[in-house]
PDB file of C-alpha atoms in Angstrom:
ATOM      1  CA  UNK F1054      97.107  41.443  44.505  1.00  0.00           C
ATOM      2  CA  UNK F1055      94.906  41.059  41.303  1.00  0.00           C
ATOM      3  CA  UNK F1056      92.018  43.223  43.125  1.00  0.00           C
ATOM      4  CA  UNK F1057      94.554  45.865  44.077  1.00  0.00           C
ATOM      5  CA  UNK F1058      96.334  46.092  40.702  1.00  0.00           C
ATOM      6  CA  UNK F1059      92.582  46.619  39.033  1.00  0.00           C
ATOM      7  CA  UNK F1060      91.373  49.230  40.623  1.00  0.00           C
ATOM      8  CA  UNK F1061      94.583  50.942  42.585  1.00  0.00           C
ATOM      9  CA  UNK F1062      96.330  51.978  39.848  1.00  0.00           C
ATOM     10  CA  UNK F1063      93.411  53.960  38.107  1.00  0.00           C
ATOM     11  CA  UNK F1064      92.498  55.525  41.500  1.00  0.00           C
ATOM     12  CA  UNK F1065      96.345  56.757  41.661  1.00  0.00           C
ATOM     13  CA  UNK F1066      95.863  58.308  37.955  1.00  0.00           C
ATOM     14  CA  UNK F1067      93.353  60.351  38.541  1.00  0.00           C
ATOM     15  CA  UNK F1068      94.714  61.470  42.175  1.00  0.00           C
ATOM     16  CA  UNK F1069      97.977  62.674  40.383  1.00  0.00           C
ATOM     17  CA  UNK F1070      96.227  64.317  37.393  1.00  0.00           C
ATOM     18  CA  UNK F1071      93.932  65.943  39.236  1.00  0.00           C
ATOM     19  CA  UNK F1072      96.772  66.795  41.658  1.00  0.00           C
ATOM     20  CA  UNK F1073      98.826  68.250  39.042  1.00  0.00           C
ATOM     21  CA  UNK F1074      95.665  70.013  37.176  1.00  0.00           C
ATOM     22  CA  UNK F1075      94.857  71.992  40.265  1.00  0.00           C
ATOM     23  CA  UNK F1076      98.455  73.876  40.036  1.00  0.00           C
ATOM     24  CA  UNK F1077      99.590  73.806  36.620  1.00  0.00           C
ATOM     25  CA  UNK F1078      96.769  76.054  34.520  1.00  0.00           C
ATOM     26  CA  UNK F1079      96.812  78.331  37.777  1.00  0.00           C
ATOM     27  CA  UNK F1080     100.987  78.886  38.027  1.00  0.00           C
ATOM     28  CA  UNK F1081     101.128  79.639  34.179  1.00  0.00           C
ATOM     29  CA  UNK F1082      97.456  80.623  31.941  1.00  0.00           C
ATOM     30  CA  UNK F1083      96.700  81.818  35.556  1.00  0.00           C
ATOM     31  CA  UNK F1084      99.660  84.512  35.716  1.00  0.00           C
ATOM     32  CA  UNK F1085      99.010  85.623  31.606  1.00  0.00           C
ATOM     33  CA  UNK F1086      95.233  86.043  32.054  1.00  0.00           C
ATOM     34  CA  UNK F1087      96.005  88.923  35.541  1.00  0.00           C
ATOM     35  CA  UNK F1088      98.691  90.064  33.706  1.00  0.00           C
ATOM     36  CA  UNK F1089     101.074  89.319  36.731  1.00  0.00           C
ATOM     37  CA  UNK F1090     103.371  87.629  34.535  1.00  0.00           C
ATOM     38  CA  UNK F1091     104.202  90.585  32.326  1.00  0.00           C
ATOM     39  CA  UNK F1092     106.047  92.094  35.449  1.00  0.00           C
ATOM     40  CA  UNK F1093     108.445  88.925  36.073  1.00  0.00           C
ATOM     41  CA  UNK F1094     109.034  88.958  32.015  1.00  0.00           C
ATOM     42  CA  UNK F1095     110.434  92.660  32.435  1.00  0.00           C
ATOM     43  CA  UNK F1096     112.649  92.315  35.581  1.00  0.00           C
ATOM     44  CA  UNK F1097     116.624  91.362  34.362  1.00  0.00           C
ATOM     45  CA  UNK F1098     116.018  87.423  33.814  1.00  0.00           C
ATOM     46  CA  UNK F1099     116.052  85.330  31.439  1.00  0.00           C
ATOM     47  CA  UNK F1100     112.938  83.534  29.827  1.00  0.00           C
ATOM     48  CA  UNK F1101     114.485  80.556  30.507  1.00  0.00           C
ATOM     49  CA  UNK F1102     115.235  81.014  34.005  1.00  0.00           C
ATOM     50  CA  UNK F1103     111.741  82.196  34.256  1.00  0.00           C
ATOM     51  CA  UNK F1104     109.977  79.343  32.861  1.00  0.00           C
ATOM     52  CA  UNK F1105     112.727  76.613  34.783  1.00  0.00           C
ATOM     53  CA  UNK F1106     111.408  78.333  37.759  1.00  0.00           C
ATOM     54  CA  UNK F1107     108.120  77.653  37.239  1.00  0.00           C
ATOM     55  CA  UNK F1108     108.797  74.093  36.186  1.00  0.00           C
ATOM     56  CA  UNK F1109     110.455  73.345  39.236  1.00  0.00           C
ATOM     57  CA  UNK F1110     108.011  74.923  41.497  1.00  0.00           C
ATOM     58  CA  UNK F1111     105.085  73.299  39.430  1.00  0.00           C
ATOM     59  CA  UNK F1112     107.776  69.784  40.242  1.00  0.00           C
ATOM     60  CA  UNK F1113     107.840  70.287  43.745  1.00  0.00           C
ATOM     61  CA  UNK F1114     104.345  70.942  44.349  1.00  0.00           C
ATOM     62  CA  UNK F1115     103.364  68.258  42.129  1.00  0.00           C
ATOM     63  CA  UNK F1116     105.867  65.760  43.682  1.00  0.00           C
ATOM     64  CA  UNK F1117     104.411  66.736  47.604  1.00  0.00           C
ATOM     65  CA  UNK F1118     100.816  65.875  45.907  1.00  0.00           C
ATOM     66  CA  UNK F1119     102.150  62.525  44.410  1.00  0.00           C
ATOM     67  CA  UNK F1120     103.225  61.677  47.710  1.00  0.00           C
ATOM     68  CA  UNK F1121     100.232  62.657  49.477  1.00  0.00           C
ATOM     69  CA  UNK F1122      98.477  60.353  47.032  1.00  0.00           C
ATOM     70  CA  UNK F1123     100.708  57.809  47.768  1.00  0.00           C
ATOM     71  CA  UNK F1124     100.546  57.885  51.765  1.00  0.00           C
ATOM     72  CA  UNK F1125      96.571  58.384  51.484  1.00  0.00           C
ATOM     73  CA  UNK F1126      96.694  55.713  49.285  1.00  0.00           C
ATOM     74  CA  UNK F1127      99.151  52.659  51.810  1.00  0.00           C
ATOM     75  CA  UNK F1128      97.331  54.095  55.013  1.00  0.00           C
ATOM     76  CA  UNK F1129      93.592  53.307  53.678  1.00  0.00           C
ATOM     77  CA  UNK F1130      94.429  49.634  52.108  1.00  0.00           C
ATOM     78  CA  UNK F1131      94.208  48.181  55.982  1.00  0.00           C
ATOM     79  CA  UNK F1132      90.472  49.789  55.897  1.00  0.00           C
ATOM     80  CA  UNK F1133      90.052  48.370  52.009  1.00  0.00           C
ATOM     81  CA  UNK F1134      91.165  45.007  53.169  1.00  0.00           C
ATOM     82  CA  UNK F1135      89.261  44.190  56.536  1.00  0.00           C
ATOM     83  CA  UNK F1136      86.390  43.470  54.920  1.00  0.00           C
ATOM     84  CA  UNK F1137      87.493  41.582  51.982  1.00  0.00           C
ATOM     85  CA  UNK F1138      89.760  38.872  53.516  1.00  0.00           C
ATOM     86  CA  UNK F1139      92.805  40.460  51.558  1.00  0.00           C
ATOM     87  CA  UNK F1140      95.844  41.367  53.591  1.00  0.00           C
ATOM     88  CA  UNK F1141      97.759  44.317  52.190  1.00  0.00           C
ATOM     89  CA  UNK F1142     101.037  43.405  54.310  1.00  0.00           C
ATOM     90  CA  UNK F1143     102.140  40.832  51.348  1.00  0.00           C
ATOM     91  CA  UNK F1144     103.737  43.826  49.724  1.00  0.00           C
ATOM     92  CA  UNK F1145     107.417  44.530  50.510  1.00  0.00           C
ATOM     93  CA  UNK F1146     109.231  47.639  51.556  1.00  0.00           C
ATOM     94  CA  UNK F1147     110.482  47.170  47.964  1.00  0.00           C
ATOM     95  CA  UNK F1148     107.426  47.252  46.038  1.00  0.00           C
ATOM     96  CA  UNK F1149     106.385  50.326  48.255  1.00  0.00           C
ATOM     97  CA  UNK F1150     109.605  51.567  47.000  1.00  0.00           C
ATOM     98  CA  UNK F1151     108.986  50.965  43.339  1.00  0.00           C
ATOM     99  CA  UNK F1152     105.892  52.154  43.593  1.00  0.00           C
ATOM    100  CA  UNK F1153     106.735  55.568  45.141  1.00  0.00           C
ATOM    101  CA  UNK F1154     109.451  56.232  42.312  1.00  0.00           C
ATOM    102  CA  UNK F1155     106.581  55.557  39.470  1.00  0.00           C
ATOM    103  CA  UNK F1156     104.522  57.641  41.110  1.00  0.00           C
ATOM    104  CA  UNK F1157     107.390  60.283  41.407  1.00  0.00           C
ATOM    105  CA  UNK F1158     108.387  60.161  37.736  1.00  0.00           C
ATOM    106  CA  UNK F1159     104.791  59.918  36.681  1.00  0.00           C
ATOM    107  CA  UNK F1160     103.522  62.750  38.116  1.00  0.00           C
ATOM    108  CA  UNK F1161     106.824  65.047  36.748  1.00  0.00           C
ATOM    109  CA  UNK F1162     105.591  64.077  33.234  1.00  0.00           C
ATOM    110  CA  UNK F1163     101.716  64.988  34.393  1.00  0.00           C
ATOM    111  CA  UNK F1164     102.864  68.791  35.245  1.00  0.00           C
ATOM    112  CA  UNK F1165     105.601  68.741  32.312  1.00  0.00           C
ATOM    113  CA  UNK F1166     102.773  68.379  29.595  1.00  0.00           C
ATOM    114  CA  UNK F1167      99.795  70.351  31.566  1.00  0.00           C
ATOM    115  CA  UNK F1168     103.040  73.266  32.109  1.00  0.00           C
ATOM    116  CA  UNK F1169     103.075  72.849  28.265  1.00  0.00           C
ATOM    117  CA  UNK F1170      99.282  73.187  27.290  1.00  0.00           C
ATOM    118  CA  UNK F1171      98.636  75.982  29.791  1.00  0.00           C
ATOM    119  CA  UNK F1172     101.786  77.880  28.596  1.00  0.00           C
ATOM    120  CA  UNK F1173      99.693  77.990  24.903  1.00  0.00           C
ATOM    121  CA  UNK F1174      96.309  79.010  26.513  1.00  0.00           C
ATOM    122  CA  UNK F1175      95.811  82.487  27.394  1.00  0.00           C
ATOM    123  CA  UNK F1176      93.445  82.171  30.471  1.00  0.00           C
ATOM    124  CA  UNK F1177      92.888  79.414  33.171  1.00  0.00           C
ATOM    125  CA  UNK F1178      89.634  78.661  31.618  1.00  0.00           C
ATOM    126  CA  UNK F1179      90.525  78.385  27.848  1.00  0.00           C
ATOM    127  CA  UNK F1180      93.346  76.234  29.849  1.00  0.00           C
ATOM    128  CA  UNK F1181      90.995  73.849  31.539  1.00  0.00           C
ATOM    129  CA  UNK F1182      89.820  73.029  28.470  1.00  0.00           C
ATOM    130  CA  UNK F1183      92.425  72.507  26.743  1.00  0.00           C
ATOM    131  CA  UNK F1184      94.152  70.010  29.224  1.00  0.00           C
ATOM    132  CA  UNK F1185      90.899  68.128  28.671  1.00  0.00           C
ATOM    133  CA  UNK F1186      91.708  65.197  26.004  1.00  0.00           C
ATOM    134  CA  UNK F1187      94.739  64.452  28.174  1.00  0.00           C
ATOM    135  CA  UNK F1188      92.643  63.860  30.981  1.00  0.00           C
ATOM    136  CA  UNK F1189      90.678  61.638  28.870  1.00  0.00           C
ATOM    137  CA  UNK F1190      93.375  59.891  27.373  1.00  0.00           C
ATOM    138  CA  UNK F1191      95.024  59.514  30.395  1.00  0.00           C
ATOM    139  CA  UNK F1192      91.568  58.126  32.139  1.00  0.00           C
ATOM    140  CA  UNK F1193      91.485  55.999  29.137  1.00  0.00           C
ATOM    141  CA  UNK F1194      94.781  54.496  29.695  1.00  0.00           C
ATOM    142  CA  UNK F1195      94.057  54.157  33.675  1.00  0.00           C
ATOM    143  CA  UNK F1196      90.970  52.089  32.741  1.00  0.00           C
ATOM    144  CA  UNK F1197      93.417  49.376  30.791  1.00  0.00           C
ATOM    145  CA  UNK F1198      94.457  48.175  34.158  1.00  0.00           C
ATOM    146  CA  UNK F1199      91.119  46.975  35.109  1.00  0.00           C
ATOM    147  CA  UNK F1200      91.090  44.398  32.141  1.00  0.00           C
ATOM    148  CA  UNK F1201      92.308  42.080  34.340  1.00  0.00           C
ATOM    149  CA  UNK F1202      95.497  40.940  31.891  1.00  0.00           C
ATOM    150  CA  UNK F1203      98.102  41.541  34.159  1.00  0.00           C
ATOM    151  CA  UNK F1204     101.036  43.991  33.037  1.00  0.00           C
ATOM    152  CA  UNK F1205     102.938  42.951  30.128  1.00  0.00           C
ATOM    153  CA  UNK F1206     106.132  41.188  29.728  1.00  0.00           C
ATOM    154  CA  UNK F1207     107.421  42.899  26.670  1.00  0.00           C
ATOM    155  CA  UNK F1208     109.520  45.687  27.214  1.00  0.00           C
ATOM    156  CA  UNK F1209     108.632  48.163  24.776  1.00  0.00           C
ATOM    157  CA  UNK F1210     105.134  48.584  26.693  1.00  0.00           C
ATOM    158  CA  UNK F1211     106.959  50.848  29.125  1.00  0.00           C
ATOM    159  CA  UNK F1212     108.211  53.284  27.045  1.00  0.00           C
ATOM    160  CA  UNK F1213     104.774  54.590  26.392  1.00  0.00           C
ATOM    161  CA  UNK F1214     103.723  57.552  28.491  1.00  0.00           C
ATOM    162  CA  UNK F1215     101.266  57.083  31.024  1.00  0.00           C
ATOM    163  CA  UNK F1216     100.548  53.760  29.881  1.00  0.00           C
ATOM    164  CA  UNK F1217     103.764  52.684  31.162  1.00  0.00           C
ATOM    165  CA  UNK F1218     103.099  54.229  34.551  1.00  0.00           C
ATOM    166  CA  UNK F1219      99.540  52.298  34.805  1.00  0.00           C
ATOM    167  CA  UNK F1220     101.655  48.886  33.388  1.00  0.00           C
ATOM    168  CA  UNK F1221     103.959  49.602  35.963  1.00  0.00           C
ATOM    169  CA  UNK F1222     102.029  50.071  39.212  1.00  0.00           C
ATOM    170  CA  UNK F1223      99.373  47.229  37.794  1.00  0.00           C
ATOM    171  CA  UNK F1224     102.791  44.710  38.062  1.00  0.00           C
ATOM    172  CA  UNK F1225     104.137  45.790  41.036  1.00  0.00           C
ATOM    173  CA  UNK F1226     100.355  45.018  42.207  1.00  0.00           C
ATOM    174  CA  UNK F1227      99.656  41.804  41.382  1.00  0.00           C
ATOM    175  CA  UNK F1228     103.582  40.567  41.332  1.00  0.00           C
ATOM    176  CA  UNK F1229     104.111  40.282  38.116  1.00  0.00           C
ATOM    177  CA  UNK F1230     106.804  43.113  37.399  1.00  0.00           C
ATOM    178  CA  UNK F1231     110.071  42.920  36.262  1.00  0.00           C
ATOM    179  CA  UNK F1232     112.869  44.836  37.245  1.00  0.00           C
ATOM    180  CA  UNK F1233     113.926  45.728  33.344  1.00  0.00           C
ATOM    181  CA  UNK F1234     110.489  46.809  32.750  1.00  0.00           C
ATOM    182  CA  UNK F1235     110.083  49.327  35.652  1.00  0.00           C
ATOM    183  CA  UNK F1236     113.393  50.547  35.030  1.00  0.00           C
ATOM    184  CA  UNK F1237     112.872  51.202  31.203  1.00  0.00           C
ATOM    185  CA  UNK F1238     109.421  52.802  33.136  1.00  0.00           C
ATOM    186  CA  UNK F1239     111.013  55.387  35.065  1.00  0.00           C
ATOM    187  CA  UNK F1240     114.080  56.045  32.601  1.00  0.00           C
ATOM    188  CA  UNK F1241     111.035  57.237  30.275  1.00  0.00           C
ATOM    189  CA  UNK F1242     109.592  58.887  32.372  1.00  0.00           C
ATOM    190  CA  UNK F1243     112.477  61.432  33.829  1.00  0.00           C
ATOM    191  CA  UNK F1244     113.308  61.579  29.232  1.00  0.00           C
ATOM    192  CA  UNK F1245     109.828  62.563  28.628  1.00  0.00           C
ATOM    193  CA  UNK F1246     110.078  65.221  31.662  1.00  0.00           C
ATOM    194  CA  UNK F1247     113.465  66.766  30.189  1.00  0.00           C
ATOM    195  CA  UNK F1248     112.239  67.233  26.850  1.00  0.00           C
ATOM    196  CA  UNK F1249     109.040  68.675  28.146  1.00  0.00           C
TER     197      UNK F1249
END
């Protein structure tokens, strides 16, 4: 469980970013820069309806690629563990569980904030680079579970964006988790998606 919660949690970061980078920039800067996006803001909508629409496709498509992450992810720990004497089958159908719904809520904050950023850049390139320092910072934060600490206990931890998601799936990892703390994980999560 320690090996897993170093390295498994990182490896799921950068899945789901780059998962969510792929579609954001495109759906939104993507639309501005070929000037398709002028013809949706002219038909009798509302911007709001416009941009919900594009959140929730951005959510769906985001949420299918946090799942595919997460399925790629449970089918190739069997192959990860024959070699290394480590048997993946300790985990239970509830920390598979737990684990899905941080993913879930983790990757609706990813394309909340790159939806953000790429509604502020006018092309997919100017974009790109200017969902860069998340991607760092997030990398930055994935990194933290490979200290080897363990997740901590306290519960203000997991009201941290993205850190809380790493915290999260490093406990449910190495069985250290507590229920309070992944619940004040994905409560934070599903606030920071609204108000983004």
């Amino acid at each position: 469980g320690q090996i897993f919660s170093m390295m498994l949690p990182m490896l799921l970061m950068i899945f789901l970013f780059s998962g969510c980078m792929a579609i954001a920039p495109e759906s939104i800067a993507g639309e501005k820069e070929r000037g398709t996006i002028a013809t949706l803001l002219v038909t009798p909508m509302k911007r709001g309806q416009l941009a919900m629409g594009k959140i929730i496709s951005l959510g769906i498509i985001g949420l299918l690629s946090g799942i595919s992450s997460f399925v790629g992810t449970m089918l190739s720990l069997p192959k990860l563990t024959e070699s290394n004497a480590m048997d993946a089958s300790v985990y239970s159908v509830t920390d598979y569980i737990l684990l899905l719904l941080v993913i879930l809520t983790t990757v609706l904050v990813l394309v909340g904030a790159l939806a953000v950023i790429s509604a502020f850049a006018k092309t997919v390139k100017e974009a790109g680079s200017m969902i860069m320092p998340l991607m760092v910072v997030v990398m930055v934060i994935s990194v933290t579970s490979m200290l080897g600490s363990g997740a901590p206990k306290e519960f203000y931890w997991y009201l941290i964006p993205f850190y809380n998601s790493v915290q999260g799936m490093t406990g449910i990892f190495d069985f250290s988790y507590s229920g309070i703390n992944i619940v004040a994980c994905l409560v934070s999560n599903l606030i920071y998606t609204g108000i983004l």
